[in-house]
Amino acid sequence: MALPDKQVGKNKHFIQSARHALDGLKVFFVDENNFKREFLSATLVIVAGVVLQVSAFSWFVLVLAILLVFLGELLNTIVENVVDFIVGDQYDARAKKIKDMSAGAVLIVSLIAVVAGIYVFGPPLLALFRSW
Ligand SMILES: Nc1ncnc2c1ncn2[C@@H]1O[C@H](COP(=O)(O)OP(=O)(O)OP(=O)(O)O)[C@@H](O)[C@H]1O
């Protein structure tokens, strides 16, 4: 999905910069199925946080983890788009290396989110199971 205007020069004021940044996030949200899945996971995590009444610090950890995963996916999508823009449909060993490393970065961010999830939800879930 292309952005709606044909501006090529610099942004003239903050509102214009913010509008283009939001346009970028909208494209990311609409076009990327991975992001939709991560958004759904984040929603489930937030619901779990509410149900289990996690602490303020745990909310801080969860929000940071969620934003980190979104940021990782966004940067990976940018890398994939730039590589595709440069090499098109051609197989290129350097393109593979760049895309695989970028996917590796998403994997690392996802592992950080899993660790954060275990830190936040591990103790209350354990307590819940023990009380049964
Ligand atoms: N032009 C290319 N040259 C060589 N290998 C490529 C090329 N494009 C993609 N690949 C290989 O295919 C894999 C998948 O690439 P693709 O761009 O389809 O990512 P994707 O599966 O859509 O990733 P995501 O799920 O994050 O959107 C890459 O990790 C890379 O190994």
Tab-separated table of C-alpha atoms and ligand atoms in Angstrom:
chain	number	residue	atom	x	y	z
A	1	MET	CA	0.000	0.000	0.000
A	2	ALA	CA	1.510	3.349	-1.059
A	3	LEU	CA	1.413	6.384	1.199
A	4	PRO	CA	-1.354	8.822	0.171
A	5	ASP	CA	0.651	11.907	-0.892
A	6	LYS	CA	3.487	12.446	-3.408
A	7	GLN	CA	5.713	14.681	-1.278
A	8	VAL	CA	9.454	14.104	-1.837
A	9	GLY	CA	10.994	17.068	0.035
A	10	LYS	CA	11.579	17.503	3.760
A	11	ASN	CA	8.681	17.821	6.196
A	12	LYS	CA	7.954	21.492	6.957
A	13	HIS	CA	6.622	21.177	10.489
A	14	PHE	CA	6.076	18.728	13.318
A	15	ILE	CA	2.433	17.974	12.394
A	16	GLN	CA	3.509	16.927	8.894
A	17	SER	CA	6.308	14.710	10.301
A	18	ALA	CA	3.889	13.122	12.766
A	19	ARG	CA	1.306	12.534	10.007
A	20	HIS	CA	3.861	10.718	7.850
A	21	ALA	CA	5.050	8.663	10.840
A	22	LEU	CA	1.427	7.637	11.524
A	23	ASP	CA	0.948	6.858	7.794
A	24	GLY	CA	3.989	4.556	8.069
A	25	LEU	CA	2.527	2.754	11.086
A	26	LYS	CA	-0.830	2.430	9.286
A	27	VAL	CA	0.870	0.792	6.269
A	28	PHE	CA	2.725	-1.540	8.641
A	29	PHE	CA	-0.503	-2.475	10.442
A	30	VAL	CA	-2.555	-3.043	7.266
A	31	ASP	CA	0.101	-4.837	5.177
A	32	GLU	CA	1.938	-7.009	7.693
A	33	ASN	CA	0.256	-10.237	8.828
A	34	ASN	CA	3.068	-10.853	11.331
A	35	PHE	CA	2.271	-7.563	12.998
A	36	LYS	CA	-1.458	-8.442	13.147
A	37	ARG	CA	-0.549	-11.709	14.925
A	38	GLU	CA	1.747	-9.853	17.326
A	39	PHE	CA	-0.963	-7.257	17.977
A	40	LEU	CA	-3.399	-10.063	18.852
A	41	SER	CA	-0.796	-11.652	21.166
A	42	ALA	CA	-0.203	-8.281	22.833
A	43	THR	CA	-3.963	-7.891	23.382
A	44	LEU	CA	-4.104	-11.348	25.022
A	45	VAL	CA	-1.107	-10.433	27.234
A	46	ILE	CA	-2.865	-7.236	28.337
A	47	VAL	CA	-6.075	-9.160	29.116
A	48	ALA	CA	-4.013	-11.690	31.139
A	49	GLY	CA	-2.350	-8.804	33.011
A	50	VAL	CA	-5.755	-7.369	33.922
A	51	VAL	CA	-7.199	-10.752	34.962
A	52	LEU	CA	-4.160	-11.680	37.071
A	53	GLN	CA	-3.911	-8.119	38.504
A	54	VAL	CA	-0.146	-7.857	37.961
A	55	SER	CA	1.881	-5.147	39.736
A	56	ALA	CA	2.751	-1.700	38.351
A	57	PHE	CA	6.343	-2.839	37.714
A	58	SER	CA	5.056	-5.910	35.859
A	59	TRP	CA	2.945	-3.616	33.636
A	60	PHE	CA	6.094	-1.600	32.934
A	61	VAL	CA	7.942	-4.812	31.932
A	62	LEU	CA	5.003	-6.005	29.761
A	63	VAL	CA	4.563	-2.690	27.942
A	64	LEU	CA	8.320	-2.472	27.254
A	65	ALA	CA	8.342	-6.074	25.958
A	66	ILE	CA	5.321	-5.460	23.704
A	67	LEU	CA	6.804	-2.237	22.274
A	68	LEU	CA	10.163	-3.982	21.761
A	69	VAL	CA	8.495	-6.764	19.728
A	70	PHE	CA	6.581	-4.179	17.618
A	71	LEU	CA	9.814	-2.233	17.053
A	72	GLY	CA	11.707	-5.406	16.086
A	73	GLU	CA	9.017	-6.410	13.593
A	74	LEU	CA	8.844	-2.877	12.161
A	75	LEU	CA	12.637	-2.728	11.660
A	76	ASN	CA	12.612	-6.221	10.099
A	77	THR	CA	9.850	-5.132	7.706
A	78	ILE	CA	11.847	-2.020	6.762
A	79	VAL	CA	14.951	-4.161	6.063
A	80	GLU	CA	12.898	-6.625	3.941
A	81	ASN	CA	11.329	-3.780	1.962
A	82	VAL	CA	14.681	-2.069	1.317
A	83	VAL	CA	16.276	-5.380	0.221
A	84	ASP	CA	13.314	-6.173	-2.079
A	85	PHE	CA	13.478	-2.622	-3.471
A	86	ILE	CA	17.170	-3.091	-4.325
A	87	VAL	CA	17.289	-6.693	-5.615
A	88	GLY	CA	13.657	-7.222	-6.691
A	89	ASP	CA	12.849	-10.886	-7.416
A	90	GLN	CA	16.508	-11.825	-8.022
A	91	TYR	CA	18.170	-14.373	-5.762
A	92	ASP	CA	21.153	-12.718	-4.094
A	93	ALA	CA	23.313	-14.328	-1.394
A	94	ARG	CA	23.841	-10.915	0.279
A	95	ALA	CA	20.074	-10.290	0.310
A	96	LYS	CA	19.619	-13.677	1.997
A	97	LYS	CA	22.282	-12.872	4.601
A	98	ILE	CA	20.719	-9.485	5.397
A	99	LYS	CA	17.143	-10.831	5.596
A	100	ASP	CA	18.162	-13.852	7.693
A	101	MET	CA	20.079	-11.634	10.145
A	102	SER	CA	17.103	-9.295	10.348
A	103	ALA	CA	14.801	-12.265	11.072
A	104	GLY	CA	17.336	-13.349	13.720
A	105	ALA	CA	16.967	-9.949	15.401
A	106	VAL	CA	13.174	-10.488	15.578
A	107	LEU	CA	13.815	-13.901	17.135
A	108	ILE	CA	16.016	-12.344	19.833
A	109	VAL	CA	13.388	-9.698	20.619
A	110	SER	CA	10.725	-12.435	20.805
A	111	LEU	CA	12.885	-14.399	23.270
A	112	ILE	CA	13.219	-11.265	25.417
A	113	ALA	CA	9.397	-10.992	25.395
A	114	VAL	CA	9.081	-14.661	26.425
A	115	VAL	CA	11.484	-14.076	29.349
A	116	ALA	CA	9.448	-10.988	30.349
A	117	GLY	CA	6.235	-13.055	30.137
A	118	ILE	CA	7.699	-15.794	32.359
A	119	TYR	CA	8.888	-13.157	34.865
A	120	VAL	CA	5.447	-11.509	35.039
A	121	PHE	CA	3.040	-14.444	34.632
A	122	GLY	CA	5.150	-17.305	36.059
A	123	PRO	CA	4.607	-16.608	39.803
A	124	PRO	CA	0.837	-15.786	39.666
A	125	LEU	CA	0.119	-18.773	37.376
A	126	LEU	CA	2.140	-21.066	39.661
A	127	ALA	CA	0.225	-19.760	42.692
A	128	LEU	CA	-3.059	-20.304	40.839
A	129	PHE	CA	-2.192	-23.938	39.984
A	130	ARG	CA	-1.009	-24.614	43.559
A	131	SER	CA	-4.284	-23.308	44.982
A	132	TRP	CA	-6.279	-25.901	42.951
B	1	LIG	N1	16.168	-11.804	-2.870
B	1	LIG	C1	16.484	-12.838	-2.076
B	1	LIG	N2	17.661	-13.479	-2.252
B	1	LIG	C2	18.005	-14.517	-1.469
B	1	LIG	N3	17.232	-15.003	-0.472
B	1	LIG	C3	16.063	-14.389	-0.233
B	1	LIG	C4	15.621	-13.285	-1.023
B	1	LIG	N4	14.416	-12.882	-0.563
B	1	LIG	C5	14.122	-13.693	0.464
B	1	LIG	N5	15.102	-14.594	0.667
B	1	LIG	C6	15.112	-15.666	1.686
B	1	LIG	O1	13.777	-15.987	2.026
B	1	LIG	C7	13.533	-15.705	3.405
B	1	LIG	C8	12.147	-15.115	3.548
B	1	LIG	O2	12.153	-13.841	2.942
B	1	LIG	P1	10.891	-12.897	2.893
B	1	LIG	O3	11.268	-11.563	2.398
B	1	LIG	O4	9.804	-13.621	2.181
B	1	LIG	O5	10.574	-12.796	4.393
B	1	LIG	P2	9.218	-13.249	5.073
B	1	LIG	O6	9.182	-14.723	5.184
B	1	LIG	O7	8.124	-12.539	4.384
B	1	LIG	O8	9.532	-12.656	6.470
B	1	LIG	P3	8.448	-12.142	7.457
B	1	LIG	O9	7.722	-13.396	7.846
B	1	LIG	O10	9.265	-11.514	8.548
B	1	LIG	O11	7.612	-11.145	6.694
B	1	LIG	C9	14.672	-14.778	3.833
B	1	LIG	O12	14.949	-14.898	5.227
B	1	LIG	C10	15.813	-15.272	2.969
B	1	LIG	O13	16.423	-16.432	3.547
